[in-house]
mmCIF file of C-alpha atoms in Angstrom:
data_model
loop_
_atom_site.group_PDB
_atom_site.id
_atom_site.type_symbol
_atom_site.label_atom_id
_atom_site.label_comp_id
_atom_site.label_asym_id
_atom_site.label_seq_id
_atom_site.Cartn_x
_atom_site.Cartn_y
_atom_site.Cartn_z
ATOM 1 C CA VAL A 1 0.021 6.739 -121.032
ATOM 2 C CA HIS A 2 0.742 3.392 -119.461
ATOM 3 C CA PHE A 3 3.760 1.914 -121.204
ATOM 4 C CA VAL A 4 4.907 -1.816 -121.183
ATOM 5 C CA GLY A 5 8.226 -2.778 -122.814
ATOM 6 C CA GLY A 6 9.312 -5.968 -124.387
ATOM 7 C CA ALA A 7 11.305 -9.014 -123.121
ATOM 8 C CA LEU A 8 14.384 -8.207 -121.135
ATOM 9 C CA VAL A 9 14.393 -4.458 -121.977
ATOM 10 C CA GLY A 10 10.911 -4.103 -120.416
ATOM 11 C CA ALA A 11 12.418 -4.921 -117.024
ATOM 12 C CA THR A 12 14.358 -1.731 -117.051
ATOM 13 C CA PRO A 13 12.190 0.693 -119.132
ATOM 14 C CA LYS A 14 14.015 3.785 -118.066
ATOM 15 C CA PRO A 15 17.467 3.098 -119.634
ATOM 16 C CA SER A 16 16.026 1.035 -122.401
ATOM 17 C CA TYR A 17 13.267 3.349 -123.605
ATOM 18 C CA SER A 18 14.093 6.808 -122.180
ATOM 19 C CA ALA A 19 14.553 8.627 -125.460
ATOM 20 C CA PHE A 20 11.505 7.057 -127.085
ATOM 21 C CA LEU A 21 9.294 7.869 -124.110
ATOM 22 C CA GLU A 22 10.615 11.359 -123.534
ATOM 23 C CA ASP A 23 9.871 12.279 -127.197
ATOM 24 C CA LEU A 24 6.361 10.675 -126.966
ATOM 25 C CA SER A 25 5.763 12.763 -123.881
ATOM 26 C CA ASP A 26 6.818 15.969 -125.600
ATOM 27 C CA ALA A 27 4.796 15.128 -128.708
ATOM 28 C CA ALA A 28 1.414 15.261 -126.994
ATOM 29 C CA ASN A 29 2.055 16.651 -123.422
ATOM 30 C CA LEU A 30 1.637 13.228 -121.937
ATOM 31 C CA CYS A 31 2.353 11.848 -118.486
ATOM 32 C CA ILE A 32 3.895 8.398 -119.014
ATOM 33 C CA VAL A 33 3.984 5.688 -116.484
ATOM 34 C CA ALA A 34 6.431 2.822 -117.532
ATOM 35 C CA THR A 35 5.748 -0.259 -115.489
ATOM 36 C CA PRO A 36 8.801 -2.564 -115.318
ATOM 37 C CA VAL A 37 7.970 -6.291 -116.033
ATOM 38 C CA ALA A 38 10.431 -8.929 -114.874
ATOM 39 C CA GLY A 39 7.989 -11.773 -115.791
ATOM 40 C CA LEU A 40 8.831 -11.425 -119.513
ATOM 41 C CA THR A 41 12.543 -12.113 -118.670
ATOM 42 C CA THR A 42 12.405 -14.640 -115.989
ATOM 43 C CA GLY A 43 9.563 -16.830 -116.992
ATOM 44 C CA LEU A 44 7.188 -18.054 -119.673
ATOM 45 C CA ASP A 45 3.863 -17.315 -118.031
ATOM 46 C CA HIS A 46 2.595 -14.224 -119.677
ATOM 47 C CA ASN A 47 -0.695 -14.289 -117.588
ATOM 48 C CA ALA A 48 1.530 -13.840 -114.552
ATOM 49 C CA ALA A 49 3.546 -11.121 -116.272
ATOM 50 C CA ALA A 50 0.294 -9.352 -117.210
ATOM 51 C CA SER A 51 -0.780 -9.525 -113.504
ATOM 52 C CA GLU A 52 2.594 -8.148 -112.502
ATOM 53 C CA VAL A 53 2.039 -5.208 -114.746
ATOM 54 C CA MET A 54 -1.403 -4.631 -113.379
ATOM 55 C CA LEU A 55 -0.123 -4.605 -109.778
ATOM 56 C CA ARG A 56 2.700 -2.184 -110.512
ATOM 57 C CA TRP A 57 0.294 0.150 -112.313
ATOM 58 C CA CYS A 58 -2.141 0.191 -109.346
ATOM 59 C CA ALA A 59 0.736 0.675 -106.876
ATOM 60 C CA ALA A 60 2.048 3.622 -108.869
ATOM 61 C CA LEU A 61 -1.297 5.477 -109.365
ATOM 62 C CA PRO A 62 -1.562 7.249 -106.030
ATOM 63 C CA THR A 63 1.861 8.749 -106.295
ATOM 64 C CA VAL A 64 1.237 9.643 -110.009
ATOM 65 C CA HIS A 65 -2.052 11.257 -109.271
ATOM 66 C CA GLU A 66 -0.615 13.200 -106.409
ATOM 67 C CA ALA A 67 2.246 14.523 -108.537
ATOM 68 C CA LEU A 68 -0.058 15.592 -111.422
ATOM 69 C CA GLU A 69 -2.361 17.355 -109.056
ATOM 70 C CA VAL A 70 0.524 19.216 -107.380
ATOM 71 C CA ARG A 71 1.729 20.150 -110.908
ATOM 72 C CA GLU A 72 -1.721 21.468 -111.869
ATOM 73 C CA ARG A 73 -2.043 23.553 -108.841
ATOM 74 C CA ALA A 74 1.524 25.129 -109.458
ATOM 75 C CA LEU A 75 0.599 25.902 -113.100
ATOM 76 C CA SER A 76 -2.759 27.408 -112.167
ATOM 77 C CA GLY A 77 -1.291 29.391 -109.322
ATOM 78 C CA SER A 78 -3.659 27.928 -106.769
ATOM 79 C CA SER A 79 -2.518 26.722 -103.330
ATOM 80 C CA SER A 80 -5.741 25.116 -102.535
ATOM 81 C CA SER A 81 -6.007 21.341 -102.563
ATOM 82 C CA SER A 82 -9.634 21.487 -103.535
ATOM 83 C CA THR A 83 -9.662 22.089 -107.312
ATOM 84 C CA ALA A 84 -11.831 20.953 -110.293
ATOM 85 C CA PHE A 85 -8.849 19.081 -111.669
ATOM 86 C CA SER A 86 -8.672 15.339 -110.687
ATOM 87 C CA ALA A 87 -5.898 13.315 -112.121
ATOM 88 C CA ALA A 88 -7.983 10.199 -111.827
ATOM 89 C CA ASP A 89 -10.340 11.592 -114.423
ATOM 90 C CA LEU A 90 -7.574 11.838 -117.136
ATOM 91 C CA PRO A 91 -7.944 9.467 -120.069
ATOM 92 C CA VAL A 92 -5.486 6.573 -120.150
ATOM 93 C CA ILE A 93 -3.953 5.122 -123.295
ATOM 94 C CA GLY A 94 -1.847 1.878 -123.233
ATOM 95 C CA VAL A 95 1.257 1.643 -125.259
ATOM 96 C CA GLY A 96 3.087 -1.712 -125.531
ATOM 97 C CA HIS A 97 6.195 -2.778 -127.511
ATOM 98 C CA SER A 98 6.795 -6.253 -128.720
ATOM 99 C CA LEU A 99 5.744 -8.766 -126.064
ATOM 100 C CA GLY A 100 4.728 -5.933 -123.884
ATOM 101 C CA ALA A 101 1.962 -5.240 -126.461
ATOM 102 C CA LYS A 102 0.918 -8.798 -125.969
ATOM 103 C CA LEU A 103 0.549 -8.126 -122.300
ATOM 104 C CA LEU A 104 -1.679 -5.168 -122.958
ATOM 105 C CA VAL A 105 -3.843 -7.405 -125.146
ATOM 106 C CA LEU A 106 -4.120 -9.887 -122.378
ATOM 107 C CA LEU A 107 -4.955 -7.272 -119.814
ATOM 108 C CA GLY A 108 -7.680 -5.935 -122.228
ATOM 109 C CA SER A 109 -9.149 -9.342 -122.437
ATOM 110 C CA ASP A 110 -9.436 -10.197 -118.793
ATOM 111 C CA SER A 111 -12.429 -8.426 -117.211
ATOM 112 C CA GLY A 112 -11.024 -8.755 -113.661
ATOM 113 C CA MET A 113 -7.592 -7.231 -114.453
ATOM 114 C CA ALA A 114 -9.156 -4.697 -116.736
ATOM 115 C CA GLU A 115 -11.351 -3.468 -113.944
ATOM 116 C CA ASN A 116 -8.357 -3.125 -111.641
ATOM 117 C CA LEU A 117 -6.491 -1.255 -114.376
ATOM 118 C CA GLY A 118 -9.316 1.212 -114.922
ATOM 119 C CA PRO A 119 -10.824 2.293 -118.241
ATOM 120 C CA ARG A 120 -8.517 2.597 -121.344
ATOM 121 C CA CYS A 121 -9.637 4.937 -124.129
ATOM 122 C CA ALA A 122 -7.279 3.208 -126.588
ATOM 123 C CA ASN A 123 -4.256 0.957 -126.887
ATOM 124 C CA ALA A 124 -1.276 1.497 -129.246
ATOM 125 C CA LEU A 125 0.509 -1.786 -129.965
ATOM 126 C CA VAL A 126 4.022 -1.365 -131.385
ATOM 127 C CA ALA A 127 5.759 -4.291 -133.186
ATOM 128 C CA TYR A 128 3.311 -6.787 -131.697
ATOM 129 C CA ASN A 129 4.881 -10.223 -131.195
ATOM 130 C CA SER A 130 3.154 -13.351 -130.060
ATOM 131 C CA TYR A 131 5.446 -15.909 -131.493
ATOM 132 C CA SER A 132 6.389 -19.089 -129.687
ATOM 133 C CA ALA A 133 9.000 -18.941 -126.913
ATOM 134 C CA ARG A 134 11.818 -20.334 -129.198
ATOM 135 C CA GLN A 135 11.170 -17.836 -131.880
ATOM 136 C CA SER A 136 10.808 -14.839 -129.537
ATOM 137 C CA ILE A 137 13.860 -15.780 -127.339
ATOM 138 C CA PRO A 138 16.849 -16.566 -129.533
ATOM 139 C CA MET A 139 18.852 -17.959 -126.551
ATOM 140 C CA LEU A 140 16.215 -20.639 -125.942
ATOM 141 C CA GLU A 141 16.264 -21.785 -129.676
ATOM 142 C CA GLN A 142 20.089 -21.922 -129.474
ATOM 143 C CA ALA A 143 20.002 -23.836 -126.224
ATOM 144 C CA SER A 144 17.551 -26.324 -127.691
ATOM 145 C CA ALA A 145 19.824 -26.905 -130.767
ATOM 146 C CA ALA A 146 22.836 -27.390 -128.554
ATOM 147 C CA ALA A 147 21.034 -29.774 -126.303
ATOM 148 C CA SER A 148 19.909 -31.769 -129.347
ATOM 149 C CA ALA A 149 23.363 -31.948 -130.736
ATOM 150 C CA ALA A 150 24.811 -33.133 -127.391
ATOM 151 C CA GLN A 151 22.107 -35.792 -127.072
ATOM 152 C CA ALA A 152 22.785 -37.047 -130.605
ATOM 153 C CA SER A 153 26.422 -37.350 -129.965
ATOM 154 C CA GLY A 154 25.904 -39.348 -126.853
ATOM 155 C CA ILE A 155 27.435 -36.862 -124.418
ATOM 156 C CA GLY A 156 24.204 -35.296 -123.086
ATOM 157 C CA GLY A 157 24.505 -36.807 -119.573
ATOM 158 C CA ALA A 158 28.023 -35.618 -119.215
ATOM 159 C CA VAL A 159 27.344 -32.069 -120.401
ATOM 160 C CA ALA A 160 24.149 -31.444 -118.358
ATOM 161 C CA PRO A 161 25.946 -30.752 -114.945
ATOM 162 C CA GLY A 162 28.370 -28.371 -116.659
ATOM 163 C CA LEU A 163 25.494 -26.439 -118.179
ATOM 164 C CA SER A 164 23.667 -26.265 -114.819
ATOM 165 C CA SER A 165 26.896 -24.958 -113.194
ATOM 166 C CA LEU A 166 27.519 -22.505 -115.991
ATOM 167 C CA SER A 167 24.045 -21.069 -115.583
ATOM 168 C CA ASN A 168 24.684 -20.589 -111.872
ATOM 169 C CA VAL A 169 28.036 -18.925 -112.697
ATOM 170 C CA GLY A 170 26.256 -16.587 -115.137
ATOM 171 C CA GLU A 171 23.684 -15.647 -112.590
ATOM 172 C CA ASN A 172 26.203 -15.109 -109.708
ATOM 173 C CA LEU A 173 28.500 -13.014 -111.908
ATOM 174 C CA SER A 174 25.532 -10.895 -113.007
ATOM 175 C CA ALA A 175 24.440 -10.509 -109.416
ATOM 176 C CA GLN A 176 27.973 -9.561 -108.217
ATOM 177 C CA ALA A 177 28.383 -7.111 -111.074
ATOM 178 C CA SER A 178 24.949 -5.421 -110.448
ATOM 179 C CA GLU A 179 25.515 -5.251 -106.810
ATOM 180 C CA GLY A 180 28.935 -3.592 -107.441
ATOM 181 C CA LEU A 181 27.297 -1.006 -109.677
ATOM 182 C CA ARG A 182 24.645 -0.416 -106.959
ATOM 183 C CA ALA A 183 27.362 0.111 -104.327
ATOM 184 C CA LEU A 184 29.204 2.601 -106.545
ATOM 185 C CA GLY A 185 25.947 4.258 -107.240
ATOM 186 C CA ARG A 186 25.143 4.673 -103.505
ATOM 187 C CA THR A 187 28.652 6.170 -102.935
ATOM 188 C CA VAL A 188 28.318 8.547 -105.835
ATOM 189 C CA GLY A 189 24.757 9.390 -104.690
ATOM 190 C CA ASP A 190 25.799 10.026 -101.073
ATOM 191 C CA GLY A 191 28.345 12.590 -102.263
ATOM 192 C CA LYS A 192 31.253 10.676 -100.703
ATOM 193 C CA LEU A 193 33.370 11.281 -103.843
ATOM 194 C CA GLY A 194 32.771 15.007 -103.516
ATOM 195 C CA GLY A 195 34.143 16.671 -106.662
ATOM 196 C CA SER A 196 36.264 13.636 -107.689
ATOM 197 C CA ILE A 197 33.954 11.991 -110.284
ATOM 198 C CA ASP A 198 36.789 11.652 -112.567
ATOM 199 C CA ALA A 199 37.695 10.293 -115.989
ATOM 200 C CA GLY A 200 37.278 6.648 -114.714
ATOM 201 C CA LEU A 201 33.678 7.142 -113.888
ATOM 202 C CA GLY A 202 33.130 9.041 -117.064
ATOM 203 C CA ALA A 203 34.597 5.977 -119.001
ATOM 204 C CA LEU A 204 32.322 3.707 -116.929
ATOM 205 C CA ALA A 205 29.288 5.772 -117.999
ATOM 206 C CA ASP A 206 30.337 5.723 -121.646
ATOM 207 C CA GLY A 207 31.004 1.989 -121.619
ATOM 208 C CA LEU A 208 27.752 1.060 -120.093
ATOM 209 C CA GLY A 209 25.958 3.402 -122.421
ATOM 210 C CA GLY A 210 27.460 1.510 -125.299
ATOM 211 C CA LEU A 211 25.847 -1.718 -123.984
ATOM 212 C CA GLY A 212 22.504 -0.041 -124.110
ATOM 213 C CA LEU A 213 22.612 0.626 -120.324
ATOM 214 C CA GLY A 214 22.730 4.395 -120.790
ATOM 215 C CA LEU A 215 23.623 6.619 -117.902
ATOM 216 C CA GLY A 216 22.243 9.869 -119.037
ATOM 217 C CA SER A 217 23.259 12.622 -121.226
ATOM 218 C CA PRO A 218 26.722 13.265 -122.473
ATOM 219 C CA GLY A 219 28.858 15.149 -119.861
ATOM 220 C CA VAL A 220 28.039 13.023 -116.917
ATOM 221 C CA GLY A 221 31.401 11.765 -115.781
ATOM 222 C CA ALA A 222 34.842 13.335 -116.311
ATOM 223 C CA GLY A 223 35.277 16.528 -114.381
ATOM 224 C CA LYS A 224 31.611 17.245 -113.756
ATOM 225 C CA GLY A 225 31.549 16.619 -109.980
ATOM 226 C CA SER A 226 28.281 18.575 -109.485
ATOM 227 C CA ALA A 227 25.365 17.349 -107.359
ATOM 228 C CA ALA A 228 23.195 17.039 -110.411
ATOM 229 C CA SER A 229 25.730 14.946 -112.316
ATOM 230 C CA SER A 230 26.310 12.732 -109.182
ATOM 231 C CA GLU A 231 22.635 12.193 -108.855
ATOM 232 C CA GLN A 232 22.232 11.357 -112.475
ATOM 233 C CA LEU A 233 25.074 8.967 -112.568
ATOM 234 C CA ALA A 234 23.918 7.271 -109.363
ATOM 235 C CA SER A 235 20.455 6.847 -110.909
ATOM 236 C CA GLY A 236 22.029 5.392 -114.161
ATOM 237 C CA LEU A 237 24.060 2.963 -112.269
ATOM 238 C CA GLU A 238 21.044 1.685 -110.437
ATOM 239 C CA GLY A 239 19.298 1.172 -113.854
ATOM 240 C CA ALA A 240 22.437 -0.606 -115.278
ATOM 241 C CA ALA A 241 22.456 -2.901 -112.261
ATOM 242 C CA GLN A 242 18.883 -3.772 -112.762
ATOM 243 C CA ALA A 243 19.563 -4.537 -116.537
ATOM 244 C CA LEU A 244 22.490 -6.765 -115.599
ATOM 245 C CA GLY A 245 20.351 -8.627 -113.139
ATOM 246 C CA SER A 246 17.623 -9.247 -115.650
ATOM 247 C CA LEU A 247 20.163 -10.438 -118.207
ATOM 248 C CA GLY A 248 21.692 -12.859 -115.763
ATOM 249 C CA ALA A 249 18.356 -14.250 -114.920
ATOM 250 C CA GLN A 250 17.537 -14.942 -118.416
ATOM 251 C CA PHE A 251 20.951 -16.780 -119.028
ATOM 252 C CA GLY A 252 20.310 -18.724 -115.874
ATOM 253 C CA GLN A 253 16.842 -19.768 -117.046
ATOM 254 C CA VAL A 254 17.971 -20.851 -120.485
ATOM 255 C CA GLY A 255 21.000 -22.802 -118.966
ATOM 256 C CA ARG A 256 18.768 -24.707 -116.497
ATOM 257 C CA ARG A 257 16.284 -25.633 -119.154
ATOM 258 C CA ALA A 258 19.169 -26.982 -121.446
ATOM 259 C CA SER A 259 20.595 -28.902 -118.404
ATOM 260 C CA ASP A 260 17.212 -30.372 -117.599
ATOM 261 C CA ARG A 261 16.669 -31.435 -121.311
ATOM 262 C CA LEU A 262 20.139 -33.153 -121.341
ATOM 263 C CA SER A 263 19.543 -35.001 -118.081
ATOM 264 C CA GLY A 264 16.206 -36.273 -119.304
ATOM 265 C CA GLU A 265 14.122 -34.293 -116.774
ATOM 266 C CA ALA A 266 12.538 -32.012 -119.307
ATOM 267 C CA ASP A 267 11.903 -31.467 -123.091
ATOM 268 C CA LEU A 268 13.131 -28.005 -123.921
ATOM 269 C CA ALA A 269 11.202 -28.256 -127.212
ATOM 270 C CA ASP A 270 7.975 -28.248 -125.015
ATOM 271 C CA ASP A 271 8.769 -24.981 -123.397
ATOM 272 C CA GLU A 272 6.039 -22.488 -124.431
ATOM 273 C CA PHE A 273 4.576 -19.253 -123.407
ATOM 274 C CA THR A 274 1.299 -19.332 -121.550
ATOM 275 C CA PRO A 275 -1.000 -18.539 -123.215
ATOM 276 C CA SER A 276 0.479 -19.990 -126.318
ATOM 277 C CA PRO A 277 0.126 -18.083 -129.653
ATOM 278 C CA GLU A 278 -2.821 -20.114 -130.639
ATOM 279 C CA GLU A 279 -4.604 -19.561 -127.303
ATOM 280 C CA THR A 280 -3.829 -15.870 -127.428
ATOM 281 C CA ALA A 281 -5.574 -15.617 -130.742
ATOM 282 C CA ARG A 282 -8.598 -17.272 -129.256
ATOM 283 C CA ILE A 283 -8.659 -14.962 -126.345
ATOM 284 C CA VAL A 284 -8.425 -11.913 -128.627
ATOM 285 C CA SER A 285 -11.197 -13.150 -130.829
ATOM 286 C CA SER A 286 -13.611 -13.758 -127.967
ATOM 287 C CA ARG A 287 -12.691 -11.416 -125.070
ATOM 288 C CA TYR A 288 -10.553 -8.422 -126.144
ATOM 289 C CA ALA A 289 -12.598 -5.276 -125.018
ATOM 290 C CA VAL A 290 -10.496 -2.181 -125.892
ATOM 291 C CA GLY A 291 -12.354 -0.891 -128.805
ATOM 292 C CA ARG A 292 -9.923 1.727 -130.203
ATOM 293 C CA ASN A 293 -6.415 0.619 -131.381
ATOM 294 C CA LEU A 294 -3.434 1.621 -133.275
ATOM 295 C CA LEU A 295 -1.181 -1.202 -134.597
ATOM 296 C CA LEU A 296 2.235 0.078 -135.693
ATOM 297 C CA ARG A 297 4.739 -2.073 -137.451
ATOM 298 C CA PHE A 298 8.251 -1.478 -138.853
ATOM 299 C CA SER A 299 9.339 -2.083 -142.333
ATOM 300 C CA ASP A 300 12.371 -4.100 -141.309
ATOM 301 C CA ASP A 301 10.982 -6.367 -138.595
ATOM 302 C CA SER A 302 10.956 -10.132 -139.148
ATOM 303 C CA ILE A 303 9.129 -11.043 -135.901
ATOM 304 C CA ASP A 304 6.205 -8.600 -136.043
ATOM 305 C CA GLN A 305 2.817 -10.080 -136.160
ATOM 306 C CA SER A 306 0.719 -6.962 -136.478
ATOM 307 C CA PRO A 307 -1.148 -8.049 -139.754
ATOM 308 C CA GLY A 308 -2.429 -11.271 -137.916
ATOM 309 C CA LEU A 309 -3.493 -9.230 -134.964
ATOM 310 C CA ALA A 310 -5.224 -6.748 -137.259
ATOM 311 C CA ARG A 311 -7.378 -9.438 -138.804
ATOM 312 C CA LEU A 312 -8.329 -10.831 -135.391
ATOM 313 C CA LEU A 313 -9.312 -7.289 -134.175
ATOM 314 C CA LYS A 314 -11.241 -6.449 -137.366
ATOM 315 C CA ALA A 315 -13.352 -9.609 -136.760
ATOM 316 C CA ARG A 316 -13.766 -8.833 -133.083
ATOM 317 C CA PHE A 317 -15.052 -5.342 -133.813
ATOM 318 C CA THR A 318 -17.266 -6.078 -136.880
ATOM 319 C CA ASP A 319 -18.668 -9.595 -136.439
ATOM 320 C CA ASP A 320 -22.482 -9.558 -136.904
ATOM 321 C CA VAL A 321 -23.034 -11.524 -133.788
ATOM 322 C CA THR A 322 -20.189 -10.862 -131.360
ATOM 323 C CA GLY A 323 -18.836 -7.521 -132.747
ATOM 324 C CA ILE A 324 -18.172 -4.937 -130.152
ATOM 325 C CA GLY A 325 -17.522 -2.097 -132.442
ATOM 326 C CA GLY A 326 -14.444 0.100 -132.476
ATOM 327 C CA ARG A 327 -11.764 1.581 -134.613
ATOM 328 C CA LEU A 328 -8.455 0.051 -135.886
ATOM 329 C CA ASP A 329 -5.607 2.101 -137.319
ATOM 330 C CA PHE A 330 -2.609 0.307 -138.992
ATOM 331 C CA LYS A 331 0.636 2.006 -139.825
ATOM 332 C CA THR A 332 3.924 0.833 -141.221
ATOM 333 C CA LEU A 333 6.993 3.059 -140.404
ATOM 334 C CA ASP A 334 10.615 2.780 -141.334
ATOM 335 C CA GLY A 335 12.623 1.092 -138.665
ATOM 336 C CA SER A 336 13.278 -2.335 -137.121
ATOM 337 C CA HIS A 337 11.939 -4.222 -134.094
ATOM 338 C CA VAL A 338 14.320 -2.388 -131.690
ATOM 339 C CA THR A 339 13.706 1.123 -133.117
ATOM 340 C CA PRO A 340 11.986 2.070 -129.806
ATOM 341 C CA ASN A 341 15.153 1.246 -127.993
ATOM 342 C CA THR A 342 17.451 3.518 -129.999
ATOM 343 C CA PRO A 343 19.321 5.839 -127.702
ATOM 344 C CA ARG A 344 20.121 9.553 -128.443
ATOM 345 C CA VAL A 345 23.145 9.676 -130.571
ATOM 346 C CA ARG A 346 23.153 12.999 -132.494
ATOM 347 C CA SER A 347 24.731 14.759 -129.467
ATOM 348 C CA TYR A 348 27.564 12.308 -129.604
ATOM 349 C CA LEU A 349 28.052 12.232 -133.366
ATOM 350 C CA GLY A 350 27.551 15.991 -133.828
ATOM 351 C CA THR A 351 31.316 16.734 -133.355
ATOM 352 C CA LEU A 352 32.390 13.622 -135.418
ATOM 353 C CA ASP A 353 35.025 14.537 -138.012
ATOM 354 C CA VAL A 354 33.511 13.120 -141.147
ATOM 355 C CA GLY A 355 36.922 12.810 -142.886
ATOM 356 C CA LEU A 356 38.348 10.904 -139.976
ATOM 357 C CA ALA A 357 35.273 8.721 -139.730
ATOM 358 C CA GLU A 358 35.610 7.785 -143.372
ATOM 359 C CA GLN A 359 39.301 6.838 -142.751
ATOM 360 C CA LEU A 360 38.347 4.796 -139.791
ATOM 361 C CA GLY A 361 35.585 3.000 -141.620
ATOM 362 C CA VAL A 362 32.909 4.117 -139.173
ATOM 363 C CA ALA A 363 31.102 6.666 -141.286
ATOM 364 C CA ASP A 364 28.454 4.199 -142.491
ATOM 365 C CA ALA A 365 27.877 3.142 -138.850
ATOM 366 C CA ALA A 366 27.411 6.810 -137.807
ATOM 367 C CA ARG A 367 24.988 7.463 -140.560
ATOM 368 C CA SER A 368 23.078 4.246 -139.622
ATOM 369 C CA LEU A 369 22.891 5.447 -135.974
ATOM 370 C CA THR A 370 21.582 8.815 -137.007
ATOM 371 C CA ARG A 371 18.946 7.228 -139.305
ATOM 372 C CA ALA A 372 17.870 4.973 -136.428
ATOM 373 C CA GLU A 373 17.319 7.942 -134.212
ATOM 374 C CA GLU A 374 15.340 9.749 -136.889
ATOM 375 C CA GLU A 375 13.127 6.471 -137.098
ATOM 376 C CA ARG A 376 12.597 6.469 -133.455
ATOM 377 C CA GLU A 377 11.569 10.125 -133.367
ATOM 378 C CA ALA A 378 9.056 9.378 -136.208
ATOM 379 C CA THR A 379 7.612 6.615 -134.188
ATOM 380 C CA SER A 380 7.099 8.708 -131.145
ATOM 381 C CA GLU A 381 5.464 11.452 -133.337
ATOM 382 C CA ALA A 382 3.045 8.955 -134.849
ATOM 383 C CA LEU A 383 2.084 7.693 -131.428
ATOM 384 C CA GLY A 384 1.743 11.210 -130.257
ATOM 385 C CA GLU A 385 -0.662 12.130 -133.171
ATOM 386 C CA PHE A 386 -2.717 9.074 -132.239
ATOM 387 C CA ALA A 387 -2.822 9.987 -128.561
ATOM 388 C CA ARG A 388 -3.937 13.543 -129.233
ATOM 389 C CA ARG A 389 -6.775 12.434 -131.391
ATOM 390 C CA GLU A 390 -7.901 9.747 -128.906
ATOM 391 C CA ILE A 391 -7.626 12.095 -125.826
ATOM 392 C CA ALA A 392 -9.669 14.724 -127.639
ATOM 393 C CA ARG A 393 -12.249 12.201 -128.375
ATOM 394 C CA ALA A 394 -12.325 10.903 -124.787
ATOM 395 C CA ARG A 395 -12.775 14.187 -123.437
ATOM 396 C CA GLN A 396 -15.870 14.875 -125.712
ATOM 397 C CA LEU A 397 -17.690 11.725 -124.345
#
């Protein structure tokens, strides 16, 4: 499986999607390659972001193939490097979430990039989103509204330099915080703390986990001091550093755009993704070449555009003149746009005293978290079922 995540979270797929992807892997015995994509966070050019995904995928393949072939030899008990198994022959399924699904659509519509990627037996597009930039990035919409209000009040020119400085401060703070986490991670990973990974580091792990920058399973931290827990925490700190860097970049981008708008150098309202939603629809209608697809939407998702994409794909597959043939599955599951980003929570909530939770007023929140995890697991299972069917079909061809 080649996985591409959404805006911001797609830049750090390991901490952002680990539970979802691990469950998907288990559901159908899948090897999953999640390619980080910074372009969805730091820019509006989705063609460039798709190219980034392609390059990262191509760069990863030799290592992935080698690891799979080593694993196969170990399972078969053969020490010979010459074996009938070739990882390069395995069928590949694309799985994309939100704007990551849009990137898979663009990759499947560009013959040059598709050739570099290699054949795809199917794509699974989860919570597909191809809205405009201001609809997809709430901060951009808010910055535009703030800029308009400042201009209307006649203070736009005075506010612009402050916004520009603020964006720089946000980026610098993010860079400093992320580098601090990396330095701590290197110290932990080098074993310089020995067995003294104390309650302070445990609290850090828990706090970052609460921000969605999870540092692994419960137990990493206080009093663990083992090599395994040190490595796990160090790896998690690196992931958290990457996420903070991405967040700072997005704040900086939005701040600069608002500053340019106020100083008269740019019109924030004109900021738009490339290709635009309208151009993306034309590309799908005329060039999309992956013939088997699953569109999966969630019942509580206000920015999903799967129904519109389904209409485009149906026409693309069945048109009497230009139809390429294919199969389209469409499913609606319980959940929200961020269901694939739900972390593991049962292990944390399993020891929660229900009576105390009721007294503290957090029982409803705990139940909501548990339900969200169940929805995430159901999503992984639905994708696993689709993958099993498509892999079986691909192997018969």
